[in-house]
PDB file of C-alpha atoms in Angstrom:
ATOM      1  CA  UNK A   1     -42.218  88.509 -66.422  1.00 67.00           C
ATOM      2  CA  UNK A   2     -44.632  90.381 -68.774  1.00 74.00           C
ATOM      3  CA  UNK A   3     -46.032  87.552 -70.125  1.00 73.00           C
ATOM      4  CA  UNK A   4     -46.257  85.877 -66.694  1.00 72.00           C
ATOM      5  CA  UNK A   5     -47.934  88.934 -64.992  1.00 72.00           C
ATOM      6  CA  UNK A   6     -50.788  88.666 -67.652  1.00 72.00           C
ATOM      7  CA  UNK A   7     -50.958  85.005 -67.579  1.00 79.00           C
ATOM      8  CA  UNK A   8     -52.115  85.598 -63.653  1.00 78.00           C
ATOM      9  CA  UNK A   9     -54.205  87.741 -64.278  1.00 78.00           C
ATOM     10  CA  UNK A  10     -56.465  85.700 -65.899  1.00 80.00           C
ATOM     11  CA  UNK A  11     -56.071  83.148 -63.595  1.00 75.00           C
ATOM     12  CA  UNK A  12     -57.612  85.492 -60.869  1.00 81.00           C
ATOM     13  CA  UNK A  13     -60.088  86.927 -63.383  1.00 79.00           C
ATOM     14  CA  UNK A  14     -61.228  83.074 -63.773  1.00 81.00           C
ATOM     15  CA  UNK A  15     -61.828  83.034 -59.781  1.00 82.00           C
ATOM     16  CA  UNK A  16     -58.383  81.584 -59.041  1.00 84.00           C
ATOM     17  CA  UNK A  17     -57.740  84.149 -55.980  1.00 84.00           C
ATOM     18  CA  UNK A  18     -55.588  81.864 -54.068  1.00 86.00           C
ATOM     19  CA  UNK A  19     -53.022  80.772 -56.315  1.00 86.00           C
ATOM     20  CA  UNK A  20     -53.231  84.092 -58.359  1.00 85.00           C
ATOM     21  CA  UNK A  21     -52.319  86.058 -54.822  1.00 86.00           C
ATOM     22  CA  UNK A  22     -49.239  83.214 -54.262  1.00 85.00           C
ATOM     23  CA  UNK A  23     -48.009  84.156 -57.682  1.00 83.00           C
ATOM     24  CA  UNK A  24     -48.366  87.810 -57.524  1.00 85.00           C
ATOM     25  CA  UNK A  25     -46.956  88.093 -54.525  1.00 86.00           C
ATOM     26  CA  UNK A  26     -43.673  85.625 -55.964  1.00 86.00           C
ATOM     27  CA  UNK A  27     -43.778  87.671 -58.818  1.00 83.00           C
ATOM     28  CA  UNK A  28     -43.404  91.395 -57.904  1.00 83.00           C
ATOM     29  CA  UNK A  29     -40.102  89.935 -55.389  1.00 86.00           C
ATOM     30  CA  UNK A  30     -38.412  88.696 -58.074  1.00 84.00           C
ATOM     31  CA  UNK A  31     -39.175  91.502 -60.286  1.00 80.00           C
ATOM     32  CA  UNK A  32     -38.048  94.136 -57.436  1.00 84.00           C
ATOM     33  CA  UNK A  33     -34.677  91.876 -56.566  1.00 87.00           C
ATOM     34  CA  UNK A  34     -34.356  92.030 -60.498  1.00 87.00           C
ATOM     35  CA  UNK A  35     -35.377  95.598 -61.941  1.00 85.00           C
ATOM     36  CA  UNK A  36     -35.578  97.552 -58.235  1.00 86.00           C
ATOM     37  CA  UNK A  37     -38.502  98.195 -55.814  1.00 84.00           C
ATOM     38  CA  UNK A  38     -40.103 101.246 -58.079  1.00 82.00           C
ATOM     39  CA  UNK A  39     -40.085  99.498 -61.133  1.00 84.00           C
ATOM     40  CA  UNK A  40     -43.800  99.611 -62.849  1.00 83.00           C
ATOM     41  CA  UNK A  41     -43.988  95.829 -63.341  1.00 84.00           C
ATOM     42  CA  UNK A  42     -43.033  95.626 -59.489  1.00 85.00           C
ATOM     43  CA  UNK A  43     -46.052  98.268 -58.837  1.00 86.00           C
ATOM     44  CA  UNK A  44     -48.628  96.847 -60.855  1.00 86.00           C
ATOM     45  CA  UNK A  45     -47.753  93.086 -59.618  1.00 87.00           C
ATOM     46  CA  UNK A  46     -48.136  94.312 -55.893  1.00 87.00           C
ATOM     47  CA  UNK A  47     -51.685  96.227 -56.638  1.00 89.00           C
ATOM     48  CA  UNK A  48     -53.209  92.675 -58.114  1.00 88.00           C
ATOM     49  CA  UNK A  49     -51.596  91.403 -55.037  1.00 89.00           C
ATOM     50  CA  UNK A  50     -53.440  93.617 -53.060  1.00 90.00           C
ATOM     51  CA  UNK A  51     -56.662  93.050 -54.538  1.00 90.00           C
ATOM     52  CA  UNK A  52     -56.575  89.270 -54.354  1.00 91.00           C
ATOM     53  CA  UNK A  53     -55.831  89.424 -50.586  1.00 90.00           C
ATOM     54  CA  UNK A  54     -58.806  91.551 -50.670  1.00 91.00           C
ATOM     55  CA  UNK A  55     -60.745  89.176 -52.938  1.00 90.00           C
ATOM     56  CA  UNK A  56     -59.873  85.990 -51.043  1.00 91.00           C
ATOM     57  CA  UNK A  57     -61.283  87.623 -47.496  1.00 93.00           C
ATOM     58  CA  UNK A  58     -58.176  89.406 -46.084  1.00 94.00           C
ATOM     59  CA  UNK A  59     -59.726  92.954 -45.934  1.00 96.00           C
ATOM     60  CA  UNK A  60     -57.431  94.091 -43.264  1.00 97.00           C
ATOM     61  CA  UNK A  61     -54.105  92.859 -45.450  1.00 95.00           C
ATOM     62  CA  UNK A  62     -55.192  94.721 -48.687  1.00 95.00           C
ATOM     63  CA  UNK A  63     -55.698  97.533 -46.653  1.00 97.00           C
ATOM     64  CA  UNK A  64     -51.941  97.313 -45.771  1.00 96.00           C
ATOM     65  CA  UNK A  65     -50.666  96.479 -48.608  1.00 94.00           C
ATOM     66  CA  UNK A  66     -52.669  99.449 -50.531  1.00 96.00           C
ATOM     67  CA  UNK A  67     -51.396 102.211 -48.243  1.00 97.00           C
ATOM     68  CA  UNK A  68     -47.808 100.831 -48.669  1.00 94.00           C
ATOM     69  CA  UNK A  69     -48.249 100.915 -52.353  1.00 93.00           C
ATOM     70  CA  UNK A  70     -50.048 104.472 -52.289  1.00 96.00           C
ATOM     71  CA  UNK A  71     -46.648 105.678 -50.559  1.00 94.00           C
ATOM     72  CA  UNK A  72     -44.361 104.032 -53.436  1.00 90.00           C
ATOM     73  CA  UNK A  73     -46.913 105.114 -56.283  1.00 92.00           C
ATOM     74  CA  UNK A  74     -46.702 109.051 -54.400  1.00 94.00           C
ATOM     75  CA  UNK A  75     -42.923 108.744 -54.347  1.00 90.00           C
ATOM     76  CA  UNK A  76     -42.595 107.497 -57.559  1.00 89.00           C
ATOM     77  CA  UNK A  77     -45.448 109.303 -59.798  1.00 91.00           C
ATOM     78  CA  UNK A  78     -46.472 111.742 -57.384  1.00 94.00           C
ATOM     79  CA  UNK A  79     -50.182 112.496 -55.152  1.00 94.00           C
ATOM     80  CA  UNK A  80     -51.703 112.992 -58.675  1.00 95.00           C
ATOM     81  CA  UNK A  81     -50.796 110.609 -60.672  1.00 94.00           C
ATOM     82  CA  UNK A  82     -53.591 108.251 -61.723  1.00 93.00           C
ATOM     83  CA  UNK A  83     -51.488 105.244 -61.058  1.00 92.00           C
ATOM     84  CA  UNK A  84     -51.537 106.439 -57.181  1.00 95.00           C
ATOM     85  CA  UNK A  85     -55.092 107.719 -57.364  1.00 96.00           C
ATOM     86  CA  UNK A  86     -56.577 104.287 -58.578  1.00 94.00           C
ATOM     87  CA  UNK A  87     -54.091 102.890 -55.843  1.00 95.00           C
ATOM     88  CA  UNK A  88     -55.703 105.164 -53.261  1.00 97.00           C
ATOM     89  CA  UNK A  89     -58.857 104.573 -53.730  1.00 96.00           C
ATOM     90  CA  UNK A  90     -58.806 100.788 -53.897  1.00 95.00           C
ATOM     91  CA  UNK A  91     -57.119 101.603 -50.306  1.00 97.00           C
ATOM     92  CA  UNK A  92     -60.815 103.411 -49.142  1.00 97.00           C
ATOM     93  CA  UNK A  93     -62.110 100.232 -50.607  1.00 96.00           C
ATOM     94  CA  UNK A  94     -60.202  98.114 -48.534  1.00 97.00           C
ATOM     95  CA  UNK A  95     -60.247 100.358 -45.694  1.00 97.00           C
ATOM     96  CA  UNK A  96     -64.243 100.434 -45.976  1.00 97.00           C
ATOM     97  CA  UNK A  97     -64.046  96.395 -45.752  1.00 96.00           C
ATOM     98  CA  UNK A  98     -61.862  95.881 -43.246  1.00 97.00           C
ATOM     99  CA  UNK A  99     -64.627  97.508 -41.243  1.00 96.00           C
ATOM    100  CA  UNK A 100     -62.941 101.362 -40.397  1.00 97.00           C
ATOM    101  CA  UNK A 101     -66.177 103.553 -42.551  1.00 97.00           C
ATOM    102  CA  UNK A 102     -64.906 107.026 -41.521  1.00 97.00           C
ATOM    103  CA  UNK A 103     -61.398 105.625 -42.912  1.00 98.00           C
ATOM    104  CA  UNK A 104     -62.498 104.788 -46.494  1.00 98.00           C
ATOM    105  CA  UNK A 105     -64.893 108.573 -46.267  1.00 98.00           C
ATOM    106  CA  UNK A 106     -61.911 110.200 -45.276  1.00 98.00           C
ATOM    107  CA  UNK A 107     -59.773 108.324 -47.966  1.00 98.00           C
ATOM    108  CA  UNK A 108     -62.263 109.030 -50.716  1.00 98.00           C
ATOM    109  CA  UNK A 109     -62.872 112.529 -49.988  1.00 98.00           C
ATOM    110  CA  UNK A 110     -58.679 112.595 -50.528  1.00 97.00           C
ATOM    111  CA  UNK A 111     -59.274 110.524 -53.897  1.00 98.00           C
ATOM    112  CA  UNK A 112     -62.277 112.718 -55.527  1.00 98.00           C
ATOM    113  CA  UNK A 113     -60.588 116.111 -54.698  1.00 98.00           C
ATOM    114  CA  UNK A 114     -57.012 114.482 -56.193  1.00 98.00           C
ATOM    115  CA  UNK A 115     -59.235 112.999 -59.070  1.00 98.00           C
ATOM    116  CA  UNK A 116     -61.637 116.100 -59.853  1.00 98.00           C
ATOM    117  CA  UNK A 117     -58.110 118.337 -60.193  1.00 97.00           C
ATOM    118  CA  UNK A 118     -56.053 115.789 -62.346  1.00 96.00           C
ATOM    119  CA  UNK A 119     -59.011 114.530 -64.887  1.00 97.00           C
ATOM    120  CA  UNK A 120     -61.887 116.593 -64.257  1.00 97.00           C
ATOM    121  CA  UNK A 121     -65.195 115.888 -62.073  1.00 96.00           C
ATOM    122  CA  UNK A 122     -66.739 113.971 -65.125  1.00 96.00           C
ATOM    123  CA  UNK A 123     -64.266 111.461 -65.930  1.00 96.00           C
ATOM    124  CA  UNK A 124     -65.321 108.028 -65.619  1.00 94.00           C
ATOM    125  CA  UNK A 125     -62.828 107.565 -62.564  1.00 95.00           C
ATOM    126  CA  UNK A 126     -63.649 110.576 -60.418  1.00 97.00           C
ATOM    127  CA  UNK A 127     -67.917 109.462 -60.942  1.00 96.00           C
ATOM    128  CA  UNK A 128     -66.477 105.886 -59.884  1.00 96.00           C
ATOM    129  CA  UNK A 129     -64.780 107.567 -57.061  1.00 97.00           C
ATOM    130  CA  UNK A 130     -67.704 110.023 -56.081  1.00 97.00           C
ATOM    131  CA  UNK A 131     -69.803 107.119 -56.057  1.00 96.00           C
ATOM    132  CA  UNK A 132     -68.104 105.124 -53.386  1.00 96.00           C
ATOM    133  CA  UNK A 133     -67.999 108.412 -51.357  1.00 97.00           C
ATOM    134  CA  UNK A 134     -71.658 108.320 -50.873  1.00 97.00           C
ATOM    135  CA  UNK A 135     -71.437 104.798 -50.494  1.00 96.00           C
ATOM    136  CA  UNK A 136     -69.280 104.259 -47.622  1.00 97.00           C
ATOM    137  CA  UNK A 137     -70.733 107.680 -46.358  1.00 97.00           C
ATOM    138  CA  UNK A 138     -73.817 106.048 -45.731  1.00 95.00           C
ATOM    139  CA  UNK A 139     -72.260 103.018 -44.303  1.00 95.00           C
ATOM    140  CA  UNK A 140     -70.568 105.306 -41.744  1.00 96.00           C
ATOM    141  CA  UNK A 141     -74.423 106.841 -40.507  1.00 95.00           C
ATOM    142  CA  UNK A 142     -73.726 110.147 -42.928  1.00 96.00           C
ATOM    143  CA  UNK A 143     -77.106 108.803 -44.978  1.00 95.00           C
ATOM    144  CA  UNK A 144     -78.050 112.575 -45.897  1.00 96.00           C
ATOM    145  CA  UNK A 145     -74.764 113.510 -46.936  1.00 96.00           C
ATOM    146  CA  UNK A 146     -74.948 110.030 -48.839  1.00 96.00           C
ATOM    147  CA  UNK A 147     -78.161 111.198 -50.711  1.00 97.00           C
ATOM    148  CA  UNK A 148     -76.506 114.128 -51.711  1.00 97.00           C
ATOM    149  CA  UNK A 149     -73.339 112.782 -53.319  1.00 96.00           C
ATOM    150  CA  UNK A 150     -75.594 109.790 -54.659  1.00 96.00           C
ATOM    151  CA  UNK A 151     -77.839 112.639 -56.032  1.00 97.00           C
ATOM    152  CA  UNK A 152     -74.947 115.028 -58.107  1.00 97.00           C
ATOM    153  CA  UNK A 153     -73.128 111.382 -59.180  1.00 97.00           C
ATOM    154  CA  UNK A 154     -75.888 109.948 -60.640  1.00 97.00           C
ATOM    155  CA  UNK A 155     -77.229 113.242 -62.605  1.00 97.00           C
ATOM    156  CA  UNK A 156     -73.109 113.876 -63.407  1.00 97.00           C
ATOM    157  CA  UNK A 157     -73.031 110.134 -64.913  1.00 96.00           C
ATOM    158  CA  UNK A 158     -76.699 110.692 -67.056  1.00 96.00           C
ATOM    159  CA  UNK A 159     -75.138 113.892 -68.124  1.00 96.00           C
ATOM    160  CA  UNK A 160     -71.965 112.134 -69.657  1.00 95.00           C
ATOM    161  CA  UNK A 161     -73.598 108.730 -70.307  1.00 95.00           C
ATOM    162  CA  UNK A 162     -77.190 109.184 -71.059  1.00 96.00           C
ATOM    163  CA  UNK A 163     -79.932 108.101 -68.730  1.00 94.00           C
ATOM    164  CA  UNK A 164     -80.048 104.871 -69.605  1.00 94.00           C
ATOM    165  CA  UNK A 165     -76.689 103.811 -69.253  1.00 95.00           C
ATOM    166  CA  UNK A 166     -75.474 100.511 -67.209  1.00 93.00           C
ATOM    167  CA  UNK A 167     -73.573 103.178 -64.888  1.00 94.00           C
ATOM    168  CA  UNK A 168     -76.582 105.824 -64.735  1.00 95.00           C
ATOM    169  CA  UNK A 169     -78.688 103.647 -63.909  1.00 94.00           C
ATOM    170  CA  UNK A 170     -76.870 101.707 -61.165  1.00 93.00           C
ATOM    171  CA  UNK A 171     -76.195 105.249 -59.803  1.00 95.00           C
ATOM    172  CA  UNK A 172     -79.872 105.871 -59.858  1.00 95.00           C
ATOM    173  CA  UNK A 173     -80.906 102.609 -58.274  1.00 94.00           C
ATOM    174  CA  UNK A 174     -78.485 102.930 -55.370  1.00 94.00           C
ATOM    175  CA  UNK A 175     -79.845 106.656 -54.896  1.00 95.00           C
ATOM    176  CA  UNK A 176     -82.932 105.776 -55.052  1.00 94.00           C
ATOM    177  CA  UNK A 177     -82.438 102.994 -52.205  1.00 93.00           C
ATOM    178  CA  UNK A 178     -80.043 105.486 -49.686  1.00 94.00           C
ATOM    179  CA  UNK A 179     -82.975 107.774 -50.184  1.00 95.00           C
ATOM    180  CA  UNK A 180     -85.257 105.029 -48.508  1.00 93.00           C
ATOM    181  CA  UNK A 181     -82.890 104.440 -45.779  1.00 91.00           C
ATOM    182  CA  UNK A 182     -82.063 108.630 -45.321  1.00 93.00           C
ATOM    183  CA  UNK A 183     -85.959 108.937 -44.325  1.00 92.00           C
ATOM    184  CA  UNK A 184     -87.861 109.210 -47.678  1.00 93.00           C
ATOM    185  CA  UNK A 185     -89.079 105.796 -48.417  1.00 91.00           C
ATOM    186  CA  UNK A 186     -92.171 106.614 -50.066  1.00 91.00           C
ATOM    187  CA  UNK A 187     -89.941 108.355 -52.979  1.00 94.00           C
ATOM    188  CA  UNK A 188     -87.595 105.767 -52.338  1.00 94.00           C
ATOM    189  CA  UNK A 189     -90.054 102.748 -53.525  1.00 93.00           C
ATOM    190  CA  UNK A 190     -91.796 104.747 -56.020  1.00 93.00           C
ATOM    191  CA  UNK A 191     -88.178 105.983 -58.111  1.00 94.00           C
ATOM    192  CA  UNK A 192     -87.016 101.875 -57.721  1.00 92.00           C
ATOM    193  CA  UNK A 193     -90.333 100.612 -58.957  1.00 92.00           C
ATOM    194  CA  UNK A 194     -90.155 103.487 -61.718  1.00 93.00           C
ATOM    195  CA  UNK A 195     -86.264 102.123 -62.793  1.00 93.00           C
ATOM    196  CA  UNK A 196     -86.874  98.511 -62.597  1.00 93.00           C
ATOM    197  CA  UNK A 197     -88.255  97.861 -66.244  1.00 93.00           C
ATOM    198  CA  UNK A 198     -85.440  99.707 -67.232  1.00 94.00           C
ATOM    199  CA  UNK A 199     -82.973  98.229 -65.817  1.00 93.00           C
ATOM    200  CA  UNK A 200     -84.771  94.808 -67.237  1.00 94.00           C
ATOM    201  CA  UNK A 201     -84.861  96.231 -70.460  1.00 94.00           C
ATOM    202  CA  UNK A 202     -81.244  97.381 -70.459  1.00 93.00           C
ATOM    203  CA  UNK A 203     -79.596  94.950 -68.356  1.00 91.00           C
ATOM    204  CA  UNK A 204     -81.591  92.020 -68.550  1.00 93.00           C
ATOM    205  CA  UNK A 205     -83.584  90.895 -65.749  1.00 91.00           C
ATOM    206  CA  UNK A 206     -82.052  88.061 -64.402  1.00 91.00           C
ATOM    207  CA  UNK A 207     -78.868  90.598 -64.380  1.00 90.00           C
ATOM    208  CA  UNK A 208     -77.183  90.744 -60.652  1.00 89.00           C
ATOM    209  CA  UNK A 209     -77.944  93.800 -61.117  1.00 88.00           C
ATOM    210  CA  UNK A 210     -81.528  93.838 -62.076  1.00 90.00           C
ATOM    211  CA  UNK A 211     -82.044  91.070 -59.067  1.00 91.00           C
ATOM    212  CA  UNK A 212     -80.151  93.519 -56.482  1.00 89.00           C
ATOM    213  CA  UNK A 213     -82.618  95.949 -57.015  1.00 90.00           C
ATOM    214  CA  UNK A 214     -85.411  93.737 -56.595  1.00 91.00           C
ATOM    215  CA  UNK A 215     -83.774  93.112 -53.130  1.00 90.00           C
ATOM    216  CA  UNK A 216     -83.301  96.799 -52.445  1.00 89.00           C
ATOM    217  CA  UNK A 217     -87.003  97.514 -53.090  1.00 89.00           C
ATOM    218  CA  UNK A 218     -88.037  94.608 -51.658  1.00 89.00           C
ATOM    219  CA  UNK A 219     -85.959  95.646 -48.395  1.00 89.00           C
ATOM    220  CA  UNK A 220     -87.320  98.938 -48.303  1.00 88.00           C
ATOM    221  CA  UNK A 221     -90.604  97.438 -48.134  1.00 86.00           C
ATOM    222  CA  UNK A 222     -89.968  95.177 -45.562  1.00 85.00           C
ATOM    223  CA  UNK A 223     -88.620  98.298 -43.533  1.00 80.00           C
ATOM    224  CA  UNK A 224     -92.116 100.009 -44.017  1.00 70.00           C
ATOM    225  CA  UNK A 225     -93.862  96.822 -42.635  1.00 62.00           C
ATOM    226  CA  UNK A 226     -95.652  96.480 -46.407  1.00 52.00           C
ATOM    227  CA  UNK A 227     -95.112  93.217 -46.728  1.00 44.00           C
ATOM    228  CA  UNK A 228     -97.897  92.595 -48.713  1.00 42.00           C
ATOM    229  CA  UNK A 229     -96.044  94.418 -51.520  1.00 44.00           C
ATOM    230  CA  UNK A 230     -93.108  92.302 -51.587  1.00 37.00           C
ATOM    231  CA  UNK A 231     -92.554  90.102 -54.584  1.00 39.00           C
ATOM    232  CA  UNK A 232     -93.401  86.162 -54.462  1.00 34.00           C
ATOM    233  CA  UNK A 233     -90.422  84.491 -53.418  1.00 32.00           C
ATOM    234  CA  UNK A 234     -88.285  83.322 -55.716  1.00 32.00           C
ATOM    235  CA  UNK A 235     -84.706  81.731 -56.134  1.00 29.00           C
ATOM    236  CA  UNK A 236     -83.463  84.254 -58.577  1.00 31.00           C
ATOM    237  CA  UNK A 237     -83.941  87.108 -56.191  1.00 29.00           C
ATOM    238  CA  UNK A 238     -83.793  85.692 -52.875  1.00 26.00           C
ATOM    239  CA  UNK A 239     -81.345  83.948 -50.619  1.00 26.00           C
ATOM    240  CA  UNK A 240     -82.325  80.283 -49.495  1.00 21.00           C
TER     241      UNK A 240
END
């Protein structure tokens, strides 16, 4: 079952959602008819289960499926336990998706506190965490309170990392842009067009992650009506 577990994953790491949620799913019922419903292999077949659903479009069924497993992973590991902690917050994920943004807020502010008292406010999971906070913070209309958990994630992660980190700077770019939308887009344009060589530089720039901020700025110019500062079109950045 080991063997098969791993052999699924990398079908659904290959973009093989479909099938890989099909044999999950298979998978962690004949593993809990066979070792019992707690088992770890049972667990761990069910999250990837979870996530494909997710993956393949079914926001609403991860969701479900993540708040069973959060109840198995609490009953079996306990709230702290970063088994149930990465279980819970892939449930604020889903939550966020399925369209509920006060659900996932609520669910992450659960996840950081758990996080911050089992591993510490630095560790790469609770930044992770903190991070989607502000995220689905400012998806729910809380873009100030966004800005501020944006703000102490981003200098937290440049602390730990350095400033020029993959993670640090992602931080910083999606700061940068929830500062635009919270009110400030003057900063807003001026930090992006300040990071963008550096995310070039570090990432590459025909990274999806140097190209998404291309879009951010070029968004936040649009908002200001400067469209004379927006980029020339192109394919790489731009949807057709």
């Amino acid at each position: 079952m080991t063997v098969r577990l791993h052999e699924t994953r990398l079908r659904m790491e290959e973009g093989a959602v479909a099938a890989a949620l099909n044999d999950f799913t298979e998978l962690a019922d004949q593993a809990a008819e066979a070792l019992g419903t707690g088992h770890a292999l049972v667990l761990d077949a069910r999250s990837h289960a979870a996530l494909c659903r997710g993956l393949a479009g079914d926001a609403v069924g991860a969701r479900d499926a993540c708040a069973a497993l959060v109840e198995m992973l609490e009953q079996r590991h306990g709230p702290g336990h970063l088994l149930t902690l990465s279980a819970l917050t892939d449930l604020g994920r889903w939550a966020g998706e399925a369209g509920d943004t006060h659900a996932a807020v609520d669910i992450y502010l659960q996840a950081v506190a758990r996080l911050e008292s089992a591993v510490g406010r630095l560790h790469r999971d609770t930044l992770i965490a903190r991070h989607n906070l502000a995220y689905w913070r400012g998806l729910a209309g809380e873009r100030r309170l966004a800005v501020e958990e944006f703000t102490a994630a981003a200098e937290d992660a440049e602390r730990v990392l350095g400033a020029d980190h993959p993670t640090t700077l992602t931080y910083r770019v999606n700061l940068s842009f929830w500062r635009g939308l919270a009110g400030e887009p003057a900063m807003a344009l001026a930090e992006l067009t300040e990071l963008q060589p550096r995310v070039d530089r570090v990432l590459g720039a025909d990274h999806p992650h140097a190209l998404r901020t291309r879009q951010q700025r070029a968004e936040l110019l649009e908002r200001s009506g400067d469209r004379a500062g927006l980029p020339p079109c192109s394919p790489r950045c731009w949807p057709t």
